[in-house]
């Protein structure tokens, strides 16, 4: 992972001192509530229903085991013994005290971490896929560009009071496992005929009450001009993005009001006028950043191992887990392990301090001391030799983290909901649990891969729009209701789900979801996934199943 | 303007006797009027003062031809949370080559001064009711900046040797 140098370290330390002073001035009433608000947000601090919430940055979801242990310590010392991993690959603590926050930030800084720009109307944590650097299908390691963007956007003085938050994601694969197209700016890394890197730049994605999949802004941006191009986009956004309504302030609204062609013209015009030399990325900067990532030293292993193969044959539970939660690796004999943080054992994204330490142990014993966070709120051990997989699985089971449900219906993205969040209208976690409980693991395996996300309000933190089945909590006549969307997906061919019909009462939701899967099972052909069936037969049969009874 | 911080050769100090006055609606008298650029532009060339005020939503094309003759441009922060003036400051300095004094006026607070300085502002009319001596502490900011800016035109990776 990226190793801080003295500059990185000085910046986070000075930032802690700056914020400590701001907190003290706020507590001494030298800073008003209004003046303090953006300062605390830019340091990751929200005020939630019951307490302050601190969101700590995990740049592009990469953690060293030392850092993971530090996060576990923070959970013990300043929270209730756990943390919640988010769809921006960050972690948040729900029960912190304002007076302790400077100490938490100082502790983070000691471990080369921070909470800078995890909130506020700024460029947020840059995300990429959890398998960056170990995926067999990537054209280049996207973490290197994500780190370059992280540095460029961190306390960039022109862009700290944007109309609204600004999210950037990078992907270097054809599949796109980073939900790039729901980002304000999405970057697809490609190679041209002569192997030179370039970006396809997408703009104007975002969910919330007006969801959009991003549009193509530039189909061939040379990698070296990335920073000037981002600068052009952000300057246009900063100057012309709407500021009169929070809900119309994201860049997606500007893009769609102007139209992509006119928006593109604005950006091109700005880009042409920027003197590009100062910010032009060089080969040496690229290799310097790459070298800061300290590449793992892999052993020469055979792709198959007799002991491992025997285990797979003789142990069905292990083999199930292997098939679902273990991914191919670019190096022979290695695999990446997806650790499920989901129901039935866990609350989606919630991981206890004890579990964090257990995962850190595993990453040290069997990996290279690195852990990743996925945007689906799971954790990943990126480099596990196949000979160690059985032991890893046994250990994960002991930690309550060995559930074989990656990509299955219980691998849900769920927001914290009204139990914590001021904005939420619905209590997401218990409802998601009730839905999942209806299906045994065997049944889930029979249904196969499907994404099912649940958001507690229209802000759509759980990305329900791009789930195969999306559930959105609404408050309707005293009881919580859920609107169901169908057909959404992430990836290069992202699509927004369509609303099936009137919202369903909370108590009827589990059965409604069961009906959808019954329709799927009636219609599926061999090896056809849920989303493939939706594509083939359309929404009507699902609608009929769900609403027929009521209309009779 | 009372309570103004001025940067001279990189050194910031409080200037309690700053002569410039914002003149929004009434007639301008004297040589230290800062008036809205639209009013300034509507005057015959011989009647124009040495300073203009630009609002955050304004375009800069109209005023651009006259920038070399202007001594002070004031950029208005109606609300410190509205960051448009940072981009205007960048444009004035980097694209239009404005060399005169660039002043932040309006909701100008200690915790944003270093950002303003980095975007090319050289003086700061601190919001009424705030202590300018306290605000002075906000000029410096952090010692490390990654990105390029008006005040350091190269990004960190070109400014220093990093290992």
XYZ file of C-alpha atoms in Angstrom:
715
model
C 0.000 0.000 0.000
C 0.962 3.639 -0.347
C 3.679 4.634 2.121
C 3.529 8.183 3.456
C 6.622 10.325 3.075
C 7.514 13.318 5.275
C 5.262 15.658 3.306
C 2.202 13.441 3.641
C 2.900 13.048 7.331
C 3.467 16.757 7.968
C 0.194 17.598 6.237
C -1.985 15.290 8.320
C -0.254 16.336 11.570
C -0.670 20.040 10.902
C -4.260 19.453 9.915
C -4.960 17.835 13.291
C -3.473 20.827 15.102
C -5.556 23.170 12.961
C -8.763 21.298 13.718
C -7.944 20.973 17.419
C -7.755 24.742 17.522
C -11.033 25.079 15.611
C -12.826 22.730 18.014
C -11.479 24.700 20.983
C -12.663 27.969 19.430
C -16.073 26.473 18.760
C -16.343 25.263 22.336
C -15.291 28.710 23.551
C -18.034 30.155 21.323
C -15.529 32.091 19.241
C -16.798 30.200 16.214
C -20.526 30.124 15.563
C -22.404 26.948 14.711
C -22.621 28.087 11.104
C -18.935 28.939 10.876
C -17.866 25.671 12.466
C -20.132 23.436 10.378
C -18.127 23.268 7.132
C -14.883 23.061 9.100
C -16.009 19.964 10.960
C -17.536 18.443 7.833
C -14.262 18.856 5.975
C -12.709 16.891 8.806
C -15.229 14.077 8.537
C -17.421 15.032 11.464
C -21.213 14.870 11.257
C -23.807 15.483 13.912
C -26.219 12.560 13.869
C -29.336 11.721 15.784
C -27.704 10.666 19.035
C -24.085 11.696 18.761
C -21.333 12.935 16.492
C -20.286 10.577 13.715
C -16.696 10.557 12.483
C -15.982 9.258 9.002
C -12.371 8.240 8.532
C -10.878 8.151 5.047
C -9.596 4.878 3.692
C -8.118 6.071 0.402
C -9.471 3.820 -2.379
C -10.213 1.206 0.287
C -6.643 0.136 1.043
C -5.528 -0.495 4.640
C -2.406 -1.875 6.223
C -2.948 -4.245 9.121
C -1.378 -1.633 11.406
C -4.013 0.818 10.293
C -6.800 -1.729 10.702
C -5.620 -2.367 14.269
C -5.614 1.387 14.879
C -9.203 1.532 13.626
C -10.074 -1.317 15.989
C -8.498 0.604 18.870
C -10.528 3.689 18.024
C -13.660 1.534 18.012
C -12.824 0.320 21.510
C -11.650 3.573 22.977
C -14.010 6.100 21.466
C -16.987 4.127 20.144
C -18.894 1.029 21.189
C -16.379 -1.523 20.005
C -17.084 -1.453 16.298
C -16.985 0.583 13.107
C -19.148 0.753 9.995
C -17.536 0.373 6.557
C -19.182 2.487 3.873
C -19.800 2.426 0.137
C -17.041 5.029 -0.298
C -14.670 2.446 1.174
C -14.388 4.541 4.350
C -15.183 3.675 7.950
C -17.448 5.603 10.270
C -17.856 5.689 14.016
C -21.307 6.535 15.277
C -20.764 7.421 18.902
C -17.839 9.814 19.200
C -17.609 12.833 21.497
C -16.635 16.167 19.997
C -14.012 16.857 22.649
C -12.278 13.560 21.812
C -12.212 14.022 18.046
C -8.866 15.883 17.913
C -7.296 13.000 19.856
C -8.811 10.459 17.481
C -7.469 12.411 14.515
C -4.042 12.622 16.149
C -4.078 8.867 16.653
C -5.043 8.410 13.013
C -2.218 10.726 11.914
C 0.252 8.562 13.825
C -0.900 5.740 11.574
C -0.741 7.775 8.367
C -4.482 8.264 8.222
C -6.928 11.140 8.345
C -10.564 12.144 7.964
C -9.936 15.039 5.592
C -12.690 15.710 3.054
C -14.756 12.648 3.914
C -17.663 15.064 4.075
C -18.564 18.571 2.965
C -18.904 20.149 -0.466
C -15.496 19.008 -1.579
C -13.821 16.272 -3.589
C -14.423 13.183 -1.452
C -12.424 10.004 -1.014
C -11.417 8.727 -4.450
C -12.579 5.154 -4.880
C -11.600 2.217 -7.029
C -12.246 -1.491 -6.956
C -11.124 -3.628 -4.033
C -9.084 -5.916 -6.298
C -6.925 -3.134 -7.750
C -3.377 -4.325 -8.291
C -4.274 -8.019 -7.985
C -7.034 -8.385 -10.596
C -6.056 -10.405 -13.635
C -8.052 -8.215 -16.012
C -6.807 -4.690 -15.242
C -4.789 -2.660 -17.763
C -2.933 -0.770 -15.035
C -3.100 -0.403 -11.265
C -5.863 2.206 -10.685
C -4.660 2.895 -7.122
C -1.737 4.855 -8.529
C -4.005 7.356 -10.259
C -6.397 7.329 -7.318
C -3.497 8.363 -5.062
C -2.434 11.078 -7.509
C -5.993 12.430 -7.477
C -6.139 12.125 -3.686
C -3.097 14.318 -3.326
C -4.218 16.808 -5.941
C -7.677 17.202 -4.397
C -6.576 17.311 -0.751
C -6.981 20.906 0.504
C -6.869 22.197 -3.067
C -7.709 25.807 -2.166
C -9.912 26.627 -5.153
C -12.250 23.678 -4.690
C -13.172 23.462 -0.999
C -16.485 25.306 -1.219
C -18.069 23.662 -4.228
C -21.824 23.785 -4.826
C -22.051 20.237 -3.507
C -20.004 17.118 -2.774
C -17.934 15.673 -5.589
C -17.135 12.006 -5.987
C -14.515 10.503 -8.275
C -13.943 6.820 -9.032
C -11.332 5.066 -11.162
C -11.556 1.673 -12.842
C -9.034 -0.123 -15.027
C -11.104 -3.108 -16.130
C -13.721 -3.779 -18.783
C -16.163 -4.985 -16.148
C -15.902 -1.994 -13.779
C -16.229 -3.206 -10.217
C -16.110 0.316 -8.764
C -19.590 1.628 -9.659
C -17.838 4.271 -11.725
C -20.943 5.424 -13.541
C -22.765 6.759 -10.495
C -19.923 9.176 -9.788
C -19.691 12.886 -10.483
C -16.582 12.028 -12.462
C -15.762 8.465 -13.443
C -12.472 7.496 -15.004
C -11.964 4.403 -17.125
C -8.336 3.607 -17.716
C -7.472 2.093 -21.116
C -4.463 1.443 -23.310
C -4.281 2.534 -26.930
C -2.736 0.674 -29.909
C 0.738 1.658 -28.767
C 0.029 0.592 -25.154
C -0.081 4.209 -23.965
C -2.529 4.845 -21.125
C -5.508 7.096 -21.576
C -8.752 7.844 -19.753
C -12.314 7.674 -20.857
C -13.910 10.377 -18.729
C -17.535 10.058 -17.655
C -19.425 12.866 -15.951
C -22.681 13.581 -14.158
C -23.515 10.313 -12.463
C -25.122 10.278 -9.052
C -28.087 8.824 -7.191
C -30.277 10.599 -4.643
C -33.666 11.998 -5.590
C -32.665 12.650 -9.204
C -30.582 9.639 -10.184
C -28.419 9.693 -13.290
C -25.959 7.329 -14.899
C -22.957 9.327 -16.080
C -22.397 10.396 -19.662
C -19.300 10.297 -21.832
C -17.333 13.535 -21.597
C -14.017 12.634 -23.192
C -13.239 9.378 -24.938
C -9.507 9.855 -25.047
C -7.778 11.934 -22.425
C -4.012 11.350 -22.315
C -3.126 10.206 -18.784
C -0.544 12.941 -18.344
C -3.196 15.695 -18.564
C -5.547 14.165 -16.010
C -5.083 16.861 -13.353
C -5.619 19.788 -15.718
C -8.722 18.123 -17.069
C -10.140 17.559 -13.579
C -9.307 21.171 -12.812
C -11.299 22.286 -15.877
C -14.334 20.200 -14.850
C -14.229 21.434 -11.277
C -13.815 25.064 -12.274
C -16.849 24.883 -14.544
C -18.782 23.180 -11.750
C -17.609 25.625 -9.102
C -18.640 28.615 -11.189
C -21.851 27.387 -12.774
C -23.242 24.634 -10.569
C -26.481 25.609 -8.853
C -26.240 26.829 -5.294
C -29.863 27.719 -4.623
C -30.988 24.204 -3.753
C -29.056 21.403 -2.114
C -30.941 18.911 -4.251
C -30.042 20.599 -7.516
C -26.435 21.357 -6.768
C -24.651 18.199 -7.897
C -22.831 18.336 -11.206
C -25.343 15.871 -12.692
C -27.973 18.644 -12.651
C -25.645 21.083 -14.415
C -24.737 18.457 -17.010
C -28.361 17.627 -17.692
C -29.581 21.221 -17.702
C -26.947 22.316 -20.184
C -26.980 19.017 -22.054
C -23.834 16.960 -22.319
C -22.681 18.665 -25.542
C -22.877 22.176 -24.154
C -21.299 21.022 -20.896
C -18.511 19.366 -22.827
C -17.930 22.566 -24.748
C -17.610 24.514 -21.500
C -15.089 22.048 -20.140
C -13.126 21.918 -23.404
C -12.993 25.692 -23.556
C -11.704 25.870 -20.001
C -9.260 23.015 -20.583
C -7.826 24.710 -23.691
C -6.989 27.795 -21.671
C -5.243 26.059 -18.798
C -1.466 26.099 -19.021
C -0.956 22.361 -18.775
C 2.746 22.108 -18.244
C 2.843 22.674 -14.465
C 0.366 19.906 -13.695
C 1.406 17.519 -16.451
C 2.062 14.116 -14.943
C 5.414 12.645 -15.793
C 6.654 9.081 -16.080
C 8.886 9.714 -13.106
C 6.002 10.930 -10.908
C 3.984 7.917 -11.946
C 6.797 5.531 -11.077
C 7.523 7.389 -7.838
C 3.932 6.944 -6.699
C 3.961 3.342 -7.925
C 7.121 2.624 -5.951
C 5.494 4.071 -2.807
C 3.054 1.184 -3.049
C 5.809 -1.348 -2.240
C 4.801 -4.212 -4.547
C 4.174 -7.528 -2.807
C 6.867 -10.177 -3.187
C 5.015 -13.233 -4.386
C 6.252 -16.772 -4.035
C 6.299 -19.093 -7.004
C 3.295 -21.271 -6.405
C 1.512 -23.801 -8.557
C -1.951 -22.808 -9.646
C -3.298 -25.985 -8.055
C -2.227 -27.726 -4.901
C -3.081 -31.303 -4.029
C -3.987 -30.662 -0.379
C -6.127 -27.700 -1.304
C -7.851 -29.594 -4.117
C -8.654 -32.474 -1.763
C -10.185 -30.107 0.778
C -12.324 -28.623 -1.944
C -13.545 -32.048 -2.952
C -14.260 -33.352 0.515
C -15.650 -30.332 2.317
C -18.818 -28.971 0.827
C -19.074 -25.950 3.101
C -15.509 -24.951 2.274
C -16.093 -25.513 -1.391
C -19.244 -23.368 -1.289
C -17.325 -20.574 0.336
C -14.493 -20.972 -2.166
C -16.868 -20.758 -5.105
C -18.556 -17.634 -3.831
C -16.095 -15.682 -1.723
C -12.760 -16.393 -3.385
C -11.589 -14.617 -6.499
C -8.924 -15.271 -9.098
C -5.616 -13.469 -8.743
C -3.163 -12.231 -11.338
C -0.386 -14.331 -9.765
C -0.436 -18.103 -10.083
C -1.365 -19.929 -6.863
C -2.796 -16.832 -5.153
C -6.388 -15.845 -4.556
C -8.293 -12.868 -3.142
C -10.729 -13.588 -0.335
C -13.937 -11.615 0.143
C -14.893 -11.452 3.820
C -18.633 -11.053 4.136
C -19.786 -8.480 6.685
C -23.424 -9.289 5.986
C -26.450 -11.035 7.470
C -27.064 -13.461 9.104
C -23.917 -13.034 11.218
C -23.255 -9.326 10.843
C -25.014 -6.068 10.183
C -23.930 -4.968 6.685
C -20.672 -3.023 6.956
C -20.475 -3.280 10.745
C -17.295 -4.950 11.963
C -16.330 -5.257 15.620
C -12.913 -4.260 16.881
C -12.238 -7.873 17.750
C -13.094 -8.948 14.217
C -10.851 -6.217 12.796
C -7.933 -7.531 14.832
C -8.694 -11.081 13.744
C -8.690 -10.001 10.100
C -5.413 -8.134 10.655
C -3.904 -11.334 12.087
C -4.954 -13.262 8.995
C -3.590 -10.635 6.609
C -0.269 -10.728 8.409
C -0.026 -14.500 8.607
C -1.220 -15.375 5.151
C -1.086 -12.179 3.111
C 1.225 -9.200 2.877
C -0.294 -7.239 5.724
C -2.926 -5.557 3.595
C -6.723 -5.441 3.711
C -9.181 -3.846 1.310
C -12.667 -2.416 1.693
C -15.153 -3.006 -1.130
C -17.796 -0.487 -2.110
C -20.304 -3.236 -1.273
C -19.105 -2.891 2.349
C -17.206 -6.174 2.524
C -13.536 -6.614 3.349
C -10.939 -8.347 1.207
C -7.713 -10.191 1.847
C -6.101 -9.510 -1.515
C -3.185 -11.964 -1.521
C -3.798 -15.390 -0.015
C -1.874 -18.460 -1.251
C -4.368 -21.199 -2.162
C -2.606 -23.524 0.269
C -3.689 -21.245 3.126
C -7.321 -20.806 2.086
C -8.677 -23.583 4.265
C -7.045 -22.168 7.382
C -8.224 -18.680 6.514
C -11.759 -19.964 6.125
C -11.631 -21.798 9.473
C -10.355 -18.672 11.203
C -12.965 -16.485 9.560
C -15.655 -18.849 10.795
C -14.350 -18.446 14.311
C -14.619 -14.692 13.904
C -18.177 -15.011 12.626
C -17.027 -13.833 9.218
C -17.066 -17.052 7.234
C -20.507 -16.724 5.649
C -20.566 -17.922 2.038
C -22.806 -15.297 0.544
C -20.698 -13.014 -1.618
C -22.838 -11.940 -4.630
C -25.916 -13.706 -3.176
C -29.072 -11.919 -2.121
C -27.921 -11.481 1.474
C -24.786 -9.658 0.265
C -26.828 -6.479 0.546
C -25.666 -2.906 0.663
C -27.663 -1.288 3.470
C -27.389 2.219 4.887
C -27.406 2.719 8.678
C -30.967 4.083 8.483
C -33.022 5.979 10.998
C -31.406 4.212 13.953
C -28.442 6.544 13.438
C -29.055 8.922 10.610
C -30.898 12.247 10.759
C -31.916 12.046 7.144
C -33.297 8.518 7.055
C -37.018 7.901 7.129
C -36.798 4.146 7.623
C -34.914 1.802 9.935
C -32.851 0.016 7.330
C -30.952 -2.699 9.194
C -33.815 -4.569 10.878
C -35.894 -4.476 7.706
C -33.058 -5.797 5.555
C -32.544 -8.555 8.103
C -36.211 -9.545 7.982
C -36.028 -9.788 4.192
C -32.883 -11.902 4.235
C -34.178 -14.213 6.980
C -36.888 -15.515 4.683
C -34.247 -17.269 2.588
C -32.043 -20.113 3.776
C -28.466 -20.066 2.546
C -29.243 -23.083 0.333
C -32.105 -21.213 -1.213
C -29.936 -18.162 -1.737
C -27.387 -20.319 -3.499
C -30.102 -21.757 -5.695
C -31.226 -18.248 -6.629
C -27.630 -17.340 -7.396
C -26.012 -13.958 -7.988
C -28.245 -10.960 -7.454
C -27.667 -7.525 -6.005
C -30.253 -6.308 -3.557
C -29.721 -2.964 -1.831
C -31.787 -1.093 0.703
C -31.678 2.668 1.349
C -33.446 4.246 4.302
C -34.279 7.422 2.383
C -34.122 9.093 -1.003
C -30.512 10.152 -0.479
C -29.806 6.624 -1.675
C -26.646 5.933 0.309
C -27.089 2.189 -0.282
C -27.147 2.614 -4.076
C -30.562 0.974 -4.397
C -31.041 2.435 -7.896
C -28.261 0.323 -9.363
C -29.209 -2.898 -7.582
C -31.003 -5.690 -9.442
C -33.611 -5.293 -6.711
C -33.667 -1.940 -4.968
C -35.625 -1.074 -1.859
C -36.222 2.483 -0.771
C -37.681 3.358 2.612
C -40.519 5.895 2.580
C -42.575 7.128 5.432
C -46.202 6.773 4.498
C -49.135 7.255 6.826
C -47.291 6.396 10.053
C -45.845 3.092 8.877
C -42.699 2.536 6.864
C -43.202 1.524 3.268
C -40.707 0.377 0.700
C -40.610 1.225 -2.950
C -39.164 -1.590 -5.032
C -37.107 -0.990 -8.166
C -36.073 -3.723 -10.553
C -33.414 -4.110 -13.209
C -30.676 -1.811 -11.950
C -27.039 -2.798 -12.310
C -23.536 -1.449 -11.795
C -20.569 -1.790 -14.128
C -19.746 -0.312 -17.523
C -23.326 -0.999 -18.648
C -24.875 0.536 -15.544
C -28.600 1.047 -15.523
C -31.097 2.477 -13.077
C -33.800 0.181 -11.813
C -37.448 0.910 -12.622
C -40.123 1.350 -9.999
C -42.384 -1.712 -9.906
C -45.444 -0.043 -8.391
C -46.829 1.399 -5.177
C -44.654 1.067 -2.088
C -45.091 -2.067 0.021
C -45.697 -1.986 3.772
C -42.704 -3.026 5.838
C -44.459 -6.126 7.176
C -45.222 -7.346 3.651
C -41.787 -6.669 2.222
C -40.153 -10.064 2.878
C -43.001 -11.888 1.131
C -42.952 -9.418 -1.744
C -39.282 -10.103 -2.327
C -39.970 -13.816 -2.166
C -42.583 -13.395 -4.898
C -40.016 -11.719 -7.141
C -37.663 -14.651 -6.761
C -40.520 -17.088 -7.368
C -41.155 -15.388 -10.696
C -37.467 -15.669 -11.478
C -37.401 -19.362 -10.666
C -40.447 -20.049 -12.797
C -38.955 -18.332 -15.814
C -35.247 -19.027 -15.616
C -33.483 -21.206 -18.106
C -30.308 -23.093 -17.373
C -27.681 -20.864 -15.781
C -29.708 -17.738 -16.325
C -29.146 -15.189 -13.569
C -31.847 -13.043 -12.002
C -30.911 -9.952 -13.964
C -30.755 -11.908 -17.226
C -34.296 -13.102 -16.654
C -35.442 -9.551 -15.892
C -33.829 -8.425 -19.147
C -35.499 -11.195 -21.120
C -39.045 -11.165 -19.726
C -39.311 -7.546 -18.637
C -41.002 -6.088 -15.585
C -44.580 -7.161 -16.287
C -44.507 -10.697 -14.828
C -42.922 -9.338 -11.640
C -45.474 -6.554 -11.399
C -48.317 -9.001 -11.928
C -47.079 -11.296 -9.212
C -46.696 -8.473 -6.769
C -49.848 -6.458 -7.379
C -52.346 -8.887 -8.900
C -53.760 -9.984 -5.595
C -54.382 -6.414 -4.566
C -56.118 -5.408 -7.777
C -58.528 -8.338 -7.662
C -12.343 49.444 5.072
C -11.761 48.787 8.725
C -10.071 45.622 9.895
C -8.113 44.873 6.782
C -5.247 42.444 6.578
C -2.732 43.213 3.883
C 0.000 41.055 2.455
C 3.151 42.871 1.503
C 5.984 40.736 0.165
C 4.363 37.729 1.770
C 4.141 39.407 5.188
C 0.655 39.862 6.593
C -0.276 42.724 8.873
C -3.417 44.430 10.103
C -4.051 47.787 8.518
C -6.465 49.847 10.626
C -6.203 52.826 8.313
C -6.993 51.237 5.016
C -8.424 54.013 2.813
C -10.644 52.013 0.451
C -14.406 52.234 0.856
C -17.066 50.015 -0.658
C -19.568 52.276 -2.397
C -22.518 50.217 -3.475
C -25.400 52.537 -4.280
C -24.538 56.130 -3.584
C -22.342 58.467 -5.570
C -18.665 57.941 -5.301
C -16.515 60.762 -4.055
C -12.808 60.749 -3.500
C -10.163 58.509 -4.978
C -10.643 55.415 -2.787
C -14.046 54.219 -3.939
C -14.599 50.570 -4.683
C -17.741 50.404 -6.781
C -19.569 47.590 -8.560
C -17.983 46.899 -11.923
C -21.239 47.516 -13.785
C -21.440 51.083 -12.417
C -17.737 51.557 -12.991
C -18.065 50.431 -16.622
C -21.045 52.712 -17.218
C -18.954 55.792 -16.462
C -16.977 57.631 -19.076
C -13.346 56.562 -18.945
C -12.265 59.846 -17.346
C -14.672 59.342 -14.421
C -13.603 55.876 -13.482
C -11.899 55.261 -10.197
C -9.051 52.884 -9.472
C -11.034 50.048 -7.921
C -13.940 47.746 -8.767
C -16.097 45.273 -6.939
C -16.932 41.974 -8.625
C -19.721 39.708 -7.435
C -19.246 35.965 -7.288
C -21.666 35.202 -10.125
C -20.163 37.708 -12.547
C -18.302 37.022 -15.766
C -14.965 38.755 -16.153
C -14.941 39.536 -19.878
C -16.317 43.076 -19.525
C -13.735 44.217 -17.059
C -10.835 42.318 -18.585
C -9.642 45.060 -21.001
C -9.255 47.507 -18.114
C -7.513 45.321 -15.586
C -4.082 46.781 -16.228
C -5.329 50.205 -15.123
C -7.112 49.013 -12.009
C -5.319 49.151 -8.668
C -7.733 47.118 -6.613
C -10.239 44.410 -7.445
C -12.524 43.406 -4.601
C -14.201 39.999 -4.857
C -17.350 39.625 -2.810
C -17.944 36.602 -0.585
C -21.652 36.949 0.145
C -21.441 33.746 2.130
C -18.160 32.117 3.066
C -19.609 28.754 1.999
C -19.951 29.954 -1.588
C -16.608 29.252 -3.246
C -17.060 30.928 -6.616
C -14.762 33.833 -5.802
C -11.834 31.430 -5.414
C -12.176 30.511 -9.080
C -12.575 34.160 -10.075
C -9.390 34.979 -8.187
C -7.588 32.197 -10.017
C -8.818 33.503 -13.379
C -7.890 37.105 -12.638
C -4.388 36.165 -11.607
C -3.542 33.316 -13.915
C -5.555 33.862 -17.050
C -6.007 37.626 -17.187
C -2.669 38.548 -15.683
C -4.101 40.943 -13.109
C -1.211 42.276 -11.031
C -2.896 44.773 -8.698
C -4.325 44.288 -5.256
C -6.940 41.552 -4.979
C -9.161 41.937 -1.953
C -11.604 39.557 -0.324
C -14.666 41.371 1.040
C -17.888 40.251 2.698
C -18.090 37.078 4.763
C -14.322 36.919 5.175
C -13.251 34.742 8.093
C -10.035 33.546 9.672
C -10.383 29.899 8.697
C -10.553 30.569 4.970
C -7.785 33.175 4.699
C -5.001 30.772 3.773
C -7.130 29.380 0.941
C -7.819 32.886 -0.320
C -4.139 33.736 -0.116
C -3.257 30.663 -2.147
C -5.809 31.654 -4.788
C -4.140 35.027 -5.267
C -5.839 37.372 -2.802
C -3.469 39.942 -1.311
C -5.746 41.710 1.126
C -8.661 40.699 3.288
C -11.384 42.919 4.676
C -12.269 40.862 7.736
C -15.973 40.568 8.459
C -17.338 43.182 10.811
C -17.381 42.079 14.414
C -14.408 39.744 13.989
C -11.014 40.530 15.457
C -8.510 41.133 12.645
C -5.574 40.284 14.925
C -7.103 36.907 15.612
C -7.813 36.468 11.890
C -4.147 37.075 11.166
C -3.485 33.566 12.491
C -5.439 32.151 9.566
C -3.200 33.542 6.836
C -0.486 30.922 6.942
C -2.419 27.668 6.617
C -0.635 24.336 6.397
C 3.004 24.183 5.378
C 2.352 21.386 2.884
C 0.157 21.864 -0.163
C -0.078 19.131 -2.769
C -1.758 20.935 -5.629
C -0.621 23.885 -7.652
C -2.263 27.220 -6.914
C -1.811 30.874 -7.768
C 0.664 31.282 -4.910
C 2.636 28.172 -5.837
C 2.154 27.528 -9.530
C 3.758 24.087 -9.443
C 2.301 21.082 -7.664
C 4.318 19.567 -4.829
C 5.773 16.836 -7.027
C 7.476 19.493 -9.170
C 8.295 21.865 -6.322
C 10.335 19.505 -4.195
C 12.153 16.248 -4.567
C 10.096 13.512 -2.948
C 11.514 10.123 -2.146
